[in-house]
Amino acid sequence: MIKDRKISFSGIQPSGNLTLGNYLGALKNFAEFTDNYKCFYCIVDEHAITVRQVPADLRRRTYEMMALYIACGLDPDRATLYVQSHVPAHAELAWILNCFTMFGELSRMTQFKEKSARHADNINAGLFTYPSLMAADILLYQTDVVPVGIDQKQHLELTRDIAIRFNQLYPDTFTIPEPVIKKTGMKIMSLADPTKKMSKSDENENATVRILDDRDTIIRKFRRAVTDSGSGIRVSDDKPGVTNLISIYSCCTGKSTEEIEREFEGKGYGDFKLAVGEACADLLSPVQTEFYRLMKDKAYLEQMMKKGAEEASYYAQKTLFKVRRKLGFVQL
Ligand code: TYM
C-alpha cells in the first residue's frame, strides 16, 4: 500500500467503565495524531468476549465507547472510528496470524497469565490467542504507531515479532509498528493500592476513578487515596502513592514534576489530594458534557459506526487481499 501519511492505530475494549488510566494512558493521546497521521481507533468488542460479558452491557458500552471517542476530541471526519466486529477482516487475519504465532510466545504473555488466574473457570482459546487478534488489528492497517499504556508493550513486541516473521517468509507484507508510550500517564496506579495498576475490573470502587464519575465522586476518591507514611510531596520509589498522584496531576495540568514539587513544598497531603481531585474533575468535565449530549443521539452514533466500518474495511481489505495472495489462497 502506498501511503500518503503515516498511520496511527489503537483500540480499547468496551468491557467495563473506562478509568482515568484508560484516559490518561491512551484515549487522551489519540487526538494528537489526527493532524499528521491517518488514524484508526477501534472499539475491540471481539477482544472483550474473551471474558464473559452480559450482552446488553456490551452493546451499551459499545455505544458509550463511540460517544467517548468523539467526546475526547476525535472528529469522525478526521479519524476512522469503528467497531471491530463490523470489519470481519480482523477475525480473518487473526486466524492467519495464529498460524504464524508460537504456542510458547502466547504462553509467556503476562496478561494471559493474569487473566487466566482471575477467570480460572474460563481459560478459553480466545483468551490465549488474544494477542494474534491484536496483531491483526494493527497489521491490517499497515500501522506505523500505536499509542498505548505500558501494559500493552509486551503485546506490541509480539505483534512486531509476528510481522517480522511473516515478512521474512513473504517480503514486504506488513509495516512494522512502533508503540508510542508516554512517560507520564503510561501506568496510572490504583488509588487504594499504588503498587497495582488502576484497572476497569477492580471491584473496589475507591481504587478507580471512572471517566464518567461526577465531580464530587472524583474529589472524594482522591481524598481517600492511599498515600505513604511520612510527609513531603515528591516523586520517590518509597512513595508510590504520592508518586502516582503527582503523575496524575502532571497529566491533568501539563505541569512538570519539578513544578509540582515546588508548588506543594511545605504543604500537607490533604491540600495536595484536593488539588489533584479538582484538576482531574476539571479535565473530565467537558468530556462528560459532550458524552451525555452524544448519548442522546443513538442514530448519529450508529451512522458514525457505519461510516467508520466502511472506511476501515476499505483499507483492511487491501492488506487482506495481499496476504491471501502471498499465502497462495486462490482468489476468485
Ligand atoms: P484496554 O481496553 O485494557 O485499555 C485501553 C488502553 O488503556 C491503557 N491503560 C492504561 N494506561 C495507563 N494506566 C493504566 N492504569 C491503564 N489501564 C489501561 C492500555 O494500555 C490501553 O492502551 N489489548 C488492548 C486493546 C487492543 C489494542 C489493540 C490496543 C486490542 N487491539 C490494538 C492497541 C492496538 C486492551 O486490552 O486495552
Tab-separated table of C-alpha atoms and ligand atoms in Angstrom:
chain	number	residue	atom	x	y	z
A	1	MET	CA	0.000	0.000	0.000
A	2	ILE	CA	1.378	3.406	-0.933
A	3	LYS	CA	0.735	5.719	1.976
A	4	ASP	CA	0.318	9.473	1.775
A	5	ARG	CA	0.538	9.722	5.566
A	6	LYS	CA	1.825	7.594	8.429
A	7	ILE	CA	-0.776	5.564	10.236
A	8	SER	CA	-1.805	5.563	13.884
A	9	PHE	CA	-3.931	2.704	15.233
A	10	SER	CA	-5.191	1.884	18.694
A	11	GLY	CA	-8.041	0.040	20.360
A	12	ILE	CA	-9.957	-0.051	23.614
A	13	GLN	CA	-12.148	-2.858	24.931
A	14	PRO	CA	-15.763	-1.966	25.724
A	15	SER	CA	-15.508	-4.319	28.681
A	16	GLY	CA	-16.160	-2.075	31.670
A	17	ASN	CA	-16.498	1.507	32.775
A	18	LEU	CA	-13.393	3.225	31.486
A	19	THR	CA	-10.948	4.549	34.047
A	20	LEU	CA	-8.705	7.541	34.401
A	21	GLY	CA	-5.900	5.112	33.465
A	22	ASN	CA	-7.505	4.393	30.089
A	23	TYR	CA	-7.983	8.109	29.588
A	24	LEU	CA	-4.515	9.344	30.537
A	25	GLY	CA	-2.606	6.331	29.217
A	26	ALA	CA	-4.383	6.113	25.868
A	27	LEU	CA	-7.568	7.949	24.936
A	28	LYS	CA	-6.390	11.475	25.750
A	29	ASN	CA	-3.395	10.991	23.451
A	30	PHE	CA	-5.278	9.668	20.411
A	31	ALA	CA	-6.408	13.060	19.117
A	32	GLU	CA	-2.809	14.356	18.964
A	33	PHE	CA	-2.153	12.164	15.954
A	34	THR	CA	-5.031	13.384	13.804
A	35	ASP	CA	-3.116	16.346	12.388
A	36	ASN	CA	-0.241	14.385	10.924
A	37	TYR	CA	-1.362	10.774	10.746
A	38	LYS	CA	-4.179	8.806	9.194
A	39	CYS	CA	-5.863	7.495	12.360
A	40	PHE	CA	-7.838	4.338	13.047
A	41	TYR	CA	-9.327	3.958	16.524
A	42	CYS	CA	-11.200	0.770	17.120
A	43	ILE	CA	-13.680	-0.450	19.728
A	44	VAL	CA	-12.453	-4.000	20.194
A	45	ASP	CA	-15.619	-5.901	21.085
A	46	GLU	CA	-14.170	-9.213	19.826
A	47	HIS	CA	-11.372	-8.916	22.372
A	48	ALA	CA	-13.941	-8.168	25.076
A	49	ILE	CA	-15.675	-11.552	24.707
A	50	THR	CA	-12.531	-13.406	25.804
A	51	VAL	CA	-14.095	-12.927	29.241
A	52	ARG	CA	-17.848	-13.385	29.710
A	53	GLN	CA	-19.925	-10.283	29.020
A	54	VAL	CA	-23.581	-9.548	29.659
A	55	PRO	CA	-24.850	-8.914	26.079
A	56	ALA	CA	-26.947	-5.840	26.949
A	57	ASP	CA	-23.986	-4.295	28.796
A	58	LEU	CA	-21.569	-4.990	25.948
A	59	ARG	CA	-23.974	-3.379	23.479
A	60	ARG	CA	-24.473	-0.284	25.669
A	61	ARG	CA	-20.748	0.089	26.305
A	62	THR	CA	-20.008	-0.117	22.590
A	63	TYR	CA	-22.246	2.921	22.010
A	64	GLU	CA	-20.657	4.612	25.026
A	65	MET	CA	-17.172	3.978	23.653
A	66	MET	CA	-18.124	5.579	20.338
A	67	ALA	CA	-19.532	8.600	22.189
A	68	LEU	CA	-16.398	8.785	24.346
A	69	TYR	CA	-14.062	8.685	21.368
A	70	ILE	CA	-15.881	11.667	19.891
A	71	ALA	CA	-16.224	13.432	23.269
A	72	CYS	CA	-12.458	13.128	23.731
A	73	GLY	CA	-11.909	15.266	20.674
A	74	LEU	CA	-11.749	12.673	17.909
A	75	ASP	CA	-13.554	14.066	14.912
A	76	PRO	CA	-15.126	11.202	12.905
A	77	ASP	CA	-14.317	13.121	9.726
A	78	ARG	CA	-10.609	13.143	10.578
A	79	ALA	CA	-10.177	9.762	12.277
A	80	THR	CA	-11.728	6.426	11.403
A	81	LEU	CA	-13.691	5.379	14.490
A	82	TYR	CA	-15.293	1.957	14.274
A	83	VAL	CA	-16.267	-1.317	15.913
A	84	GLN	CA	-14.019	-4.337	15.409
A	85	SER	CA	-16.832	-6.854	14.771
A	86	HIS	CA	-18.141	-4.630	11.941
A	87	VAL	CA	-14.963	-5.363	9.972
A	88	PRO	CA	-14.681	-9.157	9.544
A	89	ALA	CA	-11.160	-8.799	8.136
A	90	HIS	CA	-9.871	-8.594	11.744
A	91	ALA	CA	-11.063	-12.091	12.586
A	92	GLU	CA	-9.870	-13.444	9.252
A	93	LEU	CA	-6.346	-12.062	9.545
A	94	ALA	CA	-6.239	-13.173	13.185
A	95	TRP	CA	-6.759	-16.774	12.067
A	96	ILE	CA	-3.951	-16.460	9.533
A	97	LEU	CA	-1.608	-14.891	12.091
A	98	ASN	CA	-2.445	-17.643	14.568
A	99	CYS	CA	-0.633	-19.926	12.154
A	100	PHE	CA	2.469	-17.734	12.482
A	101	THR	CA	2.383	-17.311	16.257
A	102	MET	CA	4.041	-19.835	18.525
A	103	PHE	CA	2.420	-21.568	21.467
A	104	GLY	CA	5.426	-20.647	23.617
A	105	GLU	CA	5.134	-16.970	22.728
A	106	LEU	CA	1.472	-16.847	23.718
A	107	SER	CA	2.180	-18.746	26.947
A	108	ARG	CA	4.618	-16.063	28.052
A	109	MET	CA	2.115	-13.181	27.843
A	110	THR	CA	1.643	-11.683	31.299
A	111	GLN	CA	-1.898	-10.502	30.513
A	112	PHE	CA	-2.854	-14.098	29.667
A	113	LYS	CA	-1.325	-15.344	32.911
A	114	GLU	CA	-3.112	-12.686	34.963
A	115	LYS	CA	-6.468	-13.099	33.251
A	116	SER	CA	-6.365	-16.873	33.439
A	117	ALA	CA	-5.675	-16.620	37.169
A	118	ARG	CA	-8.626	-14.226	37.559
A	119	HIS	CA	-11.000	-16.285	35.377
A	120	ALA	CA	-9.824	-19.783	36.243
A	121	ASP	CA	-13.195	-21.262	35.221
A	122	ASN	CA	-12.960	-19.863	31.696
A	123	ILE	CA	-9.458	-20.157	30.255
A	124	ASN	CA	-10.695	-20.287	26.686
A	125	ALA	CA	-8.688	-20.457	23.461
A	126	GLY	CA	-9.654	-16.862	22.618
A	127	LEU	CA	-8.040	-15.597	25.809
A	128	PHE	CA	-4.886	-17.455	24.820
A	129	THR	CA	-4.785	-16.233	21.202
A	130	TYR	CA	-5.897	-12.691	22.142
A	131	PRO	CA	-2.504	-11.241	21.060
A	132	SER	CA	-2.790	-12.582	17.496
A	133	LEU	CA	-6.139	-10.802	17.112
A	134	MET	CA	-4.443	-7.692	18.435
A	135	ALA	CA	-1.611	-8.164	15.911
A	136	ALA	CA	-4.244	-8.500	13.178
A	137	ASP	CA	-5.915	-5.237	14.280
A	138	ILE	CA	-2.647	-3.382	13.979
A	139	LEU	CA	-1.124	-5.022	10.913
A	140	LEU	CA	-4.295	-4.816	8.795
A	141	TYR	CA	-3.842	-1.047	8.515
A	142	GLN	CA	-0.082	-1.036	7.831
A	143	THR	CA	0.220	0.853	11.102
A	144	ASP	CA	3.305	2.917	11.975
A	145	VAL	CA	2.471	3.973	15.539
A	146	VAL	CA	0.297	2.539	18.301
A	147	PRO	CA	-0.434	4.855	21.248
A	148	VAL	CA	-0.971	2.670	24.345
A	149	GLY	CA	-0.255	2.373	28.063
A	150	ILE	CA	2.768	0.381	29.196
A	151	ASP	CA	0.681	-2.733	29.954
A	152	GLN	CA	0.319	-3.312	26.199
A	153	LYS	CA	4.050	-3.164	25.473
A	154	GLN	CA	4.516	-6.928	25.533
A	155	HIS	CA	1.643	-7.423	23.073
A	156	LEU	CA	3.194	-4.812	20.799
A	157	GLU	CA	6.529	-6.617	20.895
A	158	LEU	CA	4.830	-9.851	19.913
A	159	THR	CA	2.986	-8.035	17.093
A	160	ARG	CA	6.336	-6.834	15.790
A	161	ASP	CA	7.820	-10.341	16.033
A	162	ILE	CA	4.880	-11.823	14.117
A	163	ALA	CA	5.130	-9.128	11.422
A	164	ILE	CA	8.887	-9.595	11.046
A	165	ARG	CA	8.474	-13.381	10.833
A	166	PHE	CA	5.738	-13.058	8.207
A	167	ASN	CA	7.754	-10.542	6.188
A	168	GLN	CA	10.763	-12.870	6.198
A	169	LEU	CA	8.649	-15.567	4.572
A	170	TYR	CA	6.604	-13.205	2.385
A	171	PRO	CA	8.592	-9.993	1.880
A	172	ASP	CA	7.038	-6.527	2.107
A	173	THR	CA	3.712	-7.596	3.530
A	174	PHE	CA	3.402	-5.608	6.751
A	175	THR	CA	4.689	-2.308	8.112
A	176	ILE	CA	6.468	-2.938	11.424
A	177	PRO	CA	4.634	-0.859	14.057
A	178	GLU	CA	6.151	1.090	16.942
A	179	PRO	CA	4.417	1.555	20.299
A	180	VAL	CA	4.068	5.155	21.496
A	181	ILE	CA	4.097	5.110	25.288
A	182	LYS	CA	4.105	8.455	27.091
A	183	LYS	CA	6.354	8.693	30.109
A	184	THR	CA	3.758	10.343	32.319
A	185	GLY	CA	0.436	8.553	32.293
A	186	MET	CA	1.717	5.269	30.863
A	187	LYS	CA	0.770	3.435	34.056
A	188	ILE	CA	-1.765	5.043	36.367
A	189	MET	CA	-1.899	3.089	39.596
A	190	SER	CA	-4.835	2.121	41.821
A	191	LEU	CA	-5.797	4.760	44.402
A	192	ALA	CA	-6.295	2.023	47.007
A	193	ASP	CA	-3.072	0.114	46.306
A	194	PRO	CA	-0.491	2.164	44.385
A	195	THR	CA	1.596	-0.925	43.656
A	196	LYS	CA	-1.224	-2.212	41.398
A	197	LYS	CA	-2.371	-0.851	38.028
A	198	MET	CA	-5.673	1.069	38.010
A	199	SER	CA	-7.984	-1.369	36.283
A	200	LYS	CA	-11.530	-1.327	34.866
A	201	SER	CA	-12.299	-4.595	36.588
A	202	ASP	CA	-11.194	-3.625	40.115
A	203	GLU	CA	-14.036	-4.440	42.493
A	204	ASN	CA	-13.028	-1.756	44.983
A	205	GLU	CA	-14.724	1.376	43.605
A	206	ASN	CA	-12.411	3.616	45.653
A	207	ALA	CA	-9.428	2.217	43.759
A	208	THR	CA	-10.514	3.554	40.379
A	209	VAL	CA	-11.592	6.912	39.078
A	210	ARG	CA	-14.005	6.395	36.180
A	211	ILE	CA	-14.062	8.790	33.237
A	212	LEU	CA	-17.777	9.319	33.907
A	213	ASP	CA	-17.580	9.800	37.703
A	214	ASP	CA	-19.135	13.104	38.771
A	215	ARG	CA	-17.072	15.889	40.311
A	216	ASP	CA	-17.919	15.091	43.951
A	217	THR	CA	-17.147	11.404	43.480
A	218	ILE	CA	-13.799	12.193	41.838
A	219	ILE	CA	-12.802	14.553	44.635
A	220	ARG	CA	-13.944	12.074	47.317
A	221	LYS	CA	-11.968	9.229	45.720
A	222	PHE	CA	-8.796	11.313	45.624
A	223	ARG	CA	-9.365	12.435	49.195
A	224	ARG	CA	-9.420	8.756	50.212
A	225	ALA	CA	-6.425	7.818	48.045
A	226	VAL	CA	-3.774	5.858	49.912
A	227	THR	CA	-0.659	7.967	50.472
A	228	ASP	CA	2.564	6.993	52.146
A	229	SER	CA	3.901	7.306	55.648
A	230	GLY	CA	5.779	10.497	56.476
A	231	SER	CA	5.160	13.756	54.706
A	232	GLY	CA	6.551	15.509	51.660
A	233	ILE	CA	5.161	15.691	48.164
A	234	ARG	CA	7.847	14.360	45.902
A	235	VAL	CA	8.486	11.532	43.469
A	236	SER	CA	10.287	8.650	45.121
A	237	ASP	CA	10.408	4.842	44.953
A	238	ASP	CA	9.421	4.632	48.596
A	239	LYS	CA	6.399	6.890	47.988
A	240	PRO	CA	4.341	5.029	45.365
A	241	GLY	CA	1.058	6.671	46.428
A	242	VAL	CA	2.328	10.248	46.207
A	243	THR	CA	4.298	9.473	43.044
A	244	ASN	CA	1.116	8.211	41.378
A	245	LEU	CA	-0.833	11.319	42.401
A	246	ILE	CA	1.963	13.552	41.095
A	247	SER	CA	1.880	11.856	37.719
A	248	ILE	CA	-1.929	12.170	37.569
A	249	TYR	CA	-1.676	15.863	38.489
A	250	SER	CA	1.033	16.326	35.881
A	251	CYS	CA	-1.117	14.719	33.145
A	252	CYS	CA	-4.152	16.780	34.147
A	253	THR	CA	-2.388	20.152	34.333
A	254	GLY	CA	0.579	19.788	31.982
A	255	LYS	CA	2.937	20.827	34.839
A	256	SER	CA	6.285	19.073	35.226
A	257	THR	CA	7.206	17.007	38.298
A	258	GLU	CA	9.620	19.720	39.461
A	259	GLU	CA	6.957	22.416	39.187
A	260	ILE	CA	4.540	20.277	41.165
A	261	GLU	CA	7.080	19.501	43.896
A	262	ARG	CA	7.755	23.231	44.213
A	263	GLU	CA	4.047	24.127	44.218
A	264	PHE	CA	3.366	21.822	47.175
A	265	GLU	CA	6.547	22.358	49.159
A	266	GLY	CA	5.675	22.546	52.863
A	267	LYS	CA	2.027	21.649	52.179
A	268	GLY	CA	0.203	18.597	53.526
A	269	TYR	CA	-1.331	15.583	51.789
A	270	GLY	CA	-4.862	16.963	52.297
A	271	ASP	CA	-4.260	20.096	50.206
A	272	PHE	CA	-2.444	18.130	47.572
A	273	LYS	CA	-5.124	15.448	47.199
A	274	LEU	CA	-7.822	18.108	46.881
A	275	ALA	CA	-5.823	19.857	44.142
A	276	VAL	CA	-5.386	16.576	42.228
A	277	GLY	CA	-9.108	15.791	42.537
A	278	GLU	CA	-10.095	19.219	41.299
A	279	ALA	CA	-7.657	19.160	38.395
A	280	CYS	CA	-8.932	15.748	37.348
A	281	ALA	CA	-12.596	16.789	37.621
A	282	ASP	CA	-11.849	19.936	35.582
A	283	LEU	CA	-10.167	17.877	32.879
A	284	LEU	CA	-13.002	15.367	32.616
A	285	SER	CA	-15.899	17.796	32.889
A	286	PRO	CA	-16.044	18.912	29.201
A	287	VAL	CA	-15.596	15.296	28.066
A	288	GLN	CA	-18.566	14.251	30.209
A	289	THR	CA	-20.800	17.082	28.974
A	290	GLU	CA	-20.117	16.152	25.371
A	291	PHE	CA	-20.525	12.436	26.139
A	292	TYR	CA	-24.017	12.882	27.621
A	293	ARG	CA	-25.058	15.059	24.686
A	294	LEU	CA	-23.899	12.428	22.180
A	295	MET	CA	-25.520	9.538	24.042
A	296	LYS	CA	-28.933	11.111	23.434
A	297	ASP	CA	-28.459	10.593	19.716
A	298	LYS	CA	-28.011	6.889	19.064
A	299	ALA	CA	-28.890	7.284	15.392
A	300	TYR	CA	-25.906	9.597	14.970
A	301	LEU	CA	-23.594	7.163	16.789
A	302	GLU	CA	-24.783	4.328	14.557
A	303	GLN	CA	-24.239	6.460	11.484
A	304	MET	CA	-20.667	7.137	12.631
A	305	MET	CA	-20.100	3.427	13.324
A	306	LYS	CA	-21.261	2.597	9.813
A	307	LYS	CA	-19.107	5.264	8.215
A	308	GLY	CA	-16.090	4.118	10.252
A	309	ALA	CA	-16.623	0.455	9.367
A	310	GLU	CA	-16.827	1.273	5.655
A	311	GLU	CA	-13.617	3.302	5.731
A	312	ALA	CA	-11.759	0.720	7.804
A	313	SER	CA	-12.947	-2.148	5.580
A	314	TYR	CA	-11.565	-0.440	2.518
A	315	TYR	CA	-8.023	-0.347	3.971
A	316	ALA	CA	-8.311	-3.720	5.702
A	317	GLN	CA	-9.362	-5.459	2.507
A	318	LYS	CA	-6.289	-4.195	0.677
A	319	THR	CA	-3.955	-5.792	3.219
A	320	LEU	CA	-6.006	-8.950	3.432
A	321	PHE	CA	-6.002	-9.322	-0.340
A	322	LYS	CA	-2.220	-9.040	-0.359
A	323	VAL	CA	-1.850	-11.565	2.467
A	324	ARG	CA	-4.160	-14.073	0.799
A	325	ARG	CA	-2.298	-13.760	-2.499
A	326	LYS	CA	1.092	-14.208	-0.830
A	327	LEU	CA	-0.091	-17.274	1.074
A	328	GLY	CA	-1.300	-18.962	-2.117
A	329	PHE	CA	-5.031	-18.812	-1.489
A	330	VAL	CA	-6.982	-18.921	-4.750
A	331	GLN	CA	-8.666	-15.566	-5.278
A	332	LEU	CA	-11.797	-15.588	-7.426
B	1	TYM	P1	-7.634	-1.927	27.390
B	1	TYM	O1	-9.034	-1.834	26.876
B	1	TYM	O2	-7.383	-2.753	28.600
B	1	TYM	O3	-7.057	-0.486	27.677
B	1	TYM	C1	-7.149	0.557	26.725
B	1	TYM	C2	-5.909	1.420	26.792
B	1	TYM	O4	-5.761	1.969	28.106
B	1	TYM	C3	-4.436	1.732	28.572
B	1	TYM	N1	-4.490	1.566	30.041
B	1	TYM	C4	-3.756	2.278	30.898
B	1	TYM	N2	-2.845	3.238	30.718
B	1	TYM	C5	-2.277	3.770	31.822
B	1	TYM	N3	-2.578	3.384	33.098
B	1	TYM	C6	-3.486	2.428	33.319
B	1	TYM	N4	-3.793	2.069	34.565
B	1	TYM	C7	-4.137	1.812	32.195
B	1	TYM	N5	-5.069	0.847	32.063
B	1	TYM	C8	-5.264	0.703	30.733
B	1	TYM	C9	-3.998	0.453	27.882
B	1	TYM	O5	-2.601	0.355	27.833
B	1	TYM	C10	-4.617	0.638	26.512
B	1	TYM	O6	-3.779	1.430	25.690
B	1	TYM	N6	-5.466	-5.201	24.317
B	1	TYM	C11	-5.875	-3.819	24.443
B	1	TYM	C12	-6.866	-3.379	23.400
B	1	TYM	C13	-6.423	-3.586	21.999
B	1	TYM	C14	-5.448	-2.804	21.309
B	1	TYM	C15	-5.400	-3.354	20.003
B	1	TYM	C16	-4.653	-1.735	21.689
B	1	TYM	C17	-6.888	-4.525	21.136
B	1	TYM	N7	-6.279	-4.383	19.944
B	1	TYM	C18	-4.525	-2.834	19.022
B	1	TYM	C19	-3.772	-1.201	20.715
B	1	TYM	C20	-3.733	-1.763	19.425
B	1	TYM	C21	-6.520	-3.644	25.815
B	1	TYM	O7	-6.954	-4.566	26.423
B	1	TYM	O8	-6.658	-2.370	26.210
